[in-house]
Amino acid sequence: MLEIPLSRARQTRLLDVLDELSLDAVVVGSSHHFYYVSAVLPFWQHQAGFILLADGRSIAITPNEPAAAAADQVIPFEATTYGTQRQDQAARIAEIAVDHLKQRRSKRIGVDSSAVTAQFLLRWENPAQSIEPRLWQLRRRKDPDELK
């Protein structure tokens, strides 16, 4: 299992990418990237989202119950209703992410390649930039918790 302090360190490295690309925030929705930055591994049928702001604050959007995450704020959403998996999980996460970024007047956003960010881009009114190659490059460096 990934550890919260080391996921925070990975977020710090991702902040360097935000600075280099002059981004206001990044939105991550791929399960493996979400796990990498949040230390939360969602159930395989659930989706989750992560927002990292240029000032270093972070928001984890997690299925059902709030999870202990490497995030300043955790926002749960209903992913399962009476034992049935919601089919609109990616859309719901995207709505939450768009609302938060609009409230912060963010304009320049980086995204990974995921169903969550595809839904995000459908709702986002400004251009966004792919950070997928940068995420994979960051992930080449392994922290101790990734080697266990």
CSV table of C-alpha atoms in Angstrom, one decimal:
chain,number,residue,atom,x,y,z
A,1,MET,CA,0.0,0.0,0.0
A,2,LEU,CA,1.2,3.5,-0.8
A,3,GLU,CA,1.8,5.8,2.1
A,4,ILE,CA,0.3,9.3,2.6
A,5,PRO,CA,3.6,11.1,3.4
A,6,LEU,CA,5.2,9.7,0.2
A,7,SER,CA,2.1,10.5,-1.9
A,8,ARG,CA,2.5,14.1,-0.6
A,9,ALA,CA,6.1,14.0,-1.8
A,10,ARG,CA,4.9,12.8,-5.2
A,11,GLN,CA,2.4,15.8,-5.2
A,12,THR,CA,5.3,18.1,-4.6
A,13,ARG,CA,7.1,16.7,-7.7
A,14,LEU,CA,3.9,17.2,-9.7
A,15,LEU,CA,3.8,20.8,-8.5
A,16,ASP,CA,7.0,21.3,-10.3
A,17,VAL,CA,5.3,20.2,-13.5
A,18,LEU,CA,2.4,22.7,-12.9
A,19,ASP,CA,5.0,25.5,-12.4
A,20,GLU,CA,6.9,24.5,-15.5
A,21,LEU,CA,3.8,24.4,-17.7
A,22,SER,CA,2.2,27.5,-16.0
A,23,LEU,CA,-0.9,25.6,-15.0
A,24,ASP,CA,-3.4,26.6,-12.3
A,25,ALA,CA,-4.3,23.0,-11.5
A,26,VAL,CA,-4.3,19.4,-12.7
A,27,VAL,CA,-7.1,16.9,-12.7
A,28,VAL,CA,-6.3,13.2,-12.4
A,29,GLY,CA,-8.9,10.5,-12.9
A,30,SER,CA,-7.1,7.4,-13.9
A,31,SER,CA,-7.2,4.9,-11.0
A,32,HIS,CA,-3.4,4.2,-11.1
A,33,HIS,CA,-2.5,7.9,-11.2
A,34,PHE,CA,-5.1,8.7,-8.5
A,35,TYR,CA,-3.6,6.0,-6.3
A,36,TYR,CA,-0.1,7.4,-7.0
A,37,VAL,CA,-0.9,10.9,-5.8
A,38,SER,CA,-3.5,10.2,-3.1
A,39,ALA,CA,-2.5,6.8,-1.5
A,40,VAL,CA,-6.1,5.7,-1.9
A,41,LEU,CA,-6.8,2.6,-4.1
A,42,PRO,CA,-10.5,2.7,-5.1
A,43,PHE,CA,-12.5,-0.5,-5.5
A,44,TRP,CA,-12.1,-1.7,-9.1
A,45,GLN,CA,-15.6,-0.8,-10.1
A,46,HIS,CA,-15.3,2.7,-8.7
A,47,GLN,CA,-13.8,5.8,-10.2
A,48,ALA,CA,-12.2,8.7,-8.3
A,49,GLY,CA,-10.7,12.1,-9.1
A,50,PHE,CA,-7.9,14.2,-7.7
A,51,ILE,CA,-7.3,18.0,-8.1
A,52,LEU,CA,-3.9,19.5,-7.3
A,53,LEU,CA,-3.9,23.3,-7.3
A,54,ALA,CA,-0.8,25.4,-8.1
A,55,ASP,CA,-0.6,26.6,-4.5
A,56,GLY,CA,-0.2,23.0,-3.3
A,57,ARG,CA,-3.7,22.4,-2.0
A,58,SER,CA,-5.3,19.2,-3.0
A,59,ILE,CA,-8.8,17.7,-3.3
A,60,ALA,CA,-9.6,14.0,-3.5
A,61,ILE,CA,-13.0,13.0,-4.9
A,62,THR,CA,-13.7,9.5,-3.6
A,63,PRO,CA,-16.5,7.0,-4.0
A,64,ASN,CA,-19.0,6.5,-1.2
A,65,GLU,CA,-17.3,7.1,2.2
A,66,PRO,CA,-14.5,9.6,2.7
A,67,ALA,CA,-11.2,7.9,2.7
A,68,ALA,CA,-8.0,8.8,4.5
A,69,ALA,CA,-6.1,10.3,1.6
A,70,ALA,CA,-3.0,12.5,0.9
A,71,ALA,CA,-5.3,15.4,0.3
A,72,ASP,CA,-6.3,18.6,2.1
A,73,GLN,CA,-9.9,18.0,1.3
A,74,VAL,CA,-11.8,14.8,0.7
A,75,ILE,CA,-15.2,14.9,-1.1
A,76,PRO,CA,-17.2,11.7,-1.2
A,77,PHE,CA,-19.8,11.0,-3.9
A,78,GLU,CA,-22.3,8.2,-4.1
A,79,ALA,CA,-20.9,5.6,-6.4
A,80,THR,CA,-23.1,2.7,-5.2
A,81,THR,CA,-26.8,2.9,-4.6
A,82,TYR,CA,-28.4,-0.1,-2.9
A,83,GLY,CA,-25.7,-2.3,-4.2
A,84,THR,CA,-25.9,-1.0,-7.8
A,85,GLN,CA,-22.8,0.7,-9.3
A,86,ARG,CA,-23.7,4.1,-10.7
A,87,GLN,CA,-22.8,4.4,-14.4
A,88,ASP,CA,-22.3,8.1,-14.2
A,89,GLN,CA,-19.4,8.1,-11.8
A,90,ALA,CA,-17.0,9.8,-14.1
A,91,ALA,CA,-19.5,12.5,-15.0
A,92,ARG,CA,-20.3,13.1,-11.3
A,93,ILE,CA,-16.6,13.5,-10.4
A,94,ALA,CA,-16.1,15.8,-13.4
A,95,GLU,CA,-19.0,18.0,-12.2
A,96,ILE,CA,-17.5,18.3,-8.8
A,97,ALA,CA,-14.0,19.1,-10.2
A,98,VAL,CA,-15.4,21.8,-12.6
A,99,ASP,CA,-17.4,23.4,-9.8
A,100,HIS,CA,-14.3,23.6,-7.5
A,101,LEU,CA,-12.0,25.0,-10.3
A,102,LYS,CA,-14.6,27.6,-11.4
A,103,GLN,CA,-14.9,28.8,-7.8
A,104,ARG,CA,-11.2,29.3,-7.7
A,105,ARG,CA,-11.2,31.0,-11.1
A,106,SER,CA,-8.7,28.5,-12.5
A,107,LYS,CA,-8.1,28.8,-16.2
A,108,ARG,CA,-5.1,26.7,-17.2
A,109,ILE,CA,-5.7,23.1,-16.4
A,110,GLY,CA,-3.6,19.9,-17.0
A,111,VAL,CA,-5.4,16.5,-17.3
A,112,ASP,CA,-4.4,12.9,-17.5
A,113,SER,CA,-6.0,10.4,-19.9
A,114,SER,CA,-9.1,8.9,-18.2
A,115,ALA,CA,-12.9,8.7,-18.4
A,116,VAL,CA,-13.1,11.2,-15.6
A,117,THR,CA,-11.0,13.8,-17.4
A,118,ALA,CA,-12.9,13.1,-20.7
A,119,GLN,CA,-16.1,14.1,-18.9
A,120,PHE,CA,-14.3,17.0,-17.3
A,121,LEU,CA,-13.2,18.3,-20.7
A,122,LEU,CA,-16.8,18.1,-22.0
A,123,ARG,CA,-17.8,20.5,-19.1
A,124,TRP,CA,-14.7,22.7,-19.0
A,125,GLU,CA,-15.0,26.0,-20.9
A,126,ASN,CA,-11.3,26.7,-21.3
A,127,PRO,CA,-8.5,24.8,-23.1
A,128,ALA,CA,-6.7,22.1,-21.1
A,129,GLN,CA,-3.4,20.4,-21.6
A,130,SER,CA,-2.5,16.8,-21.3
A,131,ILE,CA,0.0,16.0,-18.6
A,132,GLU,CA,-0.1,12.2,-19.2
A,133,PRO,CA,3.6,12.0,-20.5
A,134,ARG,CA,4.8,14.0,-17.6
A,135,LEU,CA,2.9,11.8,-15.1
A,136,TRP,CA,4.5,8.7,-16.6
A,137,GLN,CA,7.9,10.4,-16.5
A,138,LEU,CA,7.4,11.2,-12.8
A,139,ARG,CA,6.4,7.7,-12.1
A,140,ARG,CA,9.7,6.3,-13.4
A,141,ARG,CA,11.2,7.4,-10.1
A,142,LYS,CA,10.1,4.9,-7.4
A,143,ASP,CA,9.6,5.8,-3.8
A,144,PRO,CA,10.1,3.1,-1.1
A,145,ASP,CA,6.4,2.4,-0.7
A,146,GLU,CA,6.1,1.6,-4.4
A,147,LEU,CA,8.8,-1.1,-4.1
A,148,LYS,CA,7.1,-3.1,-1.3
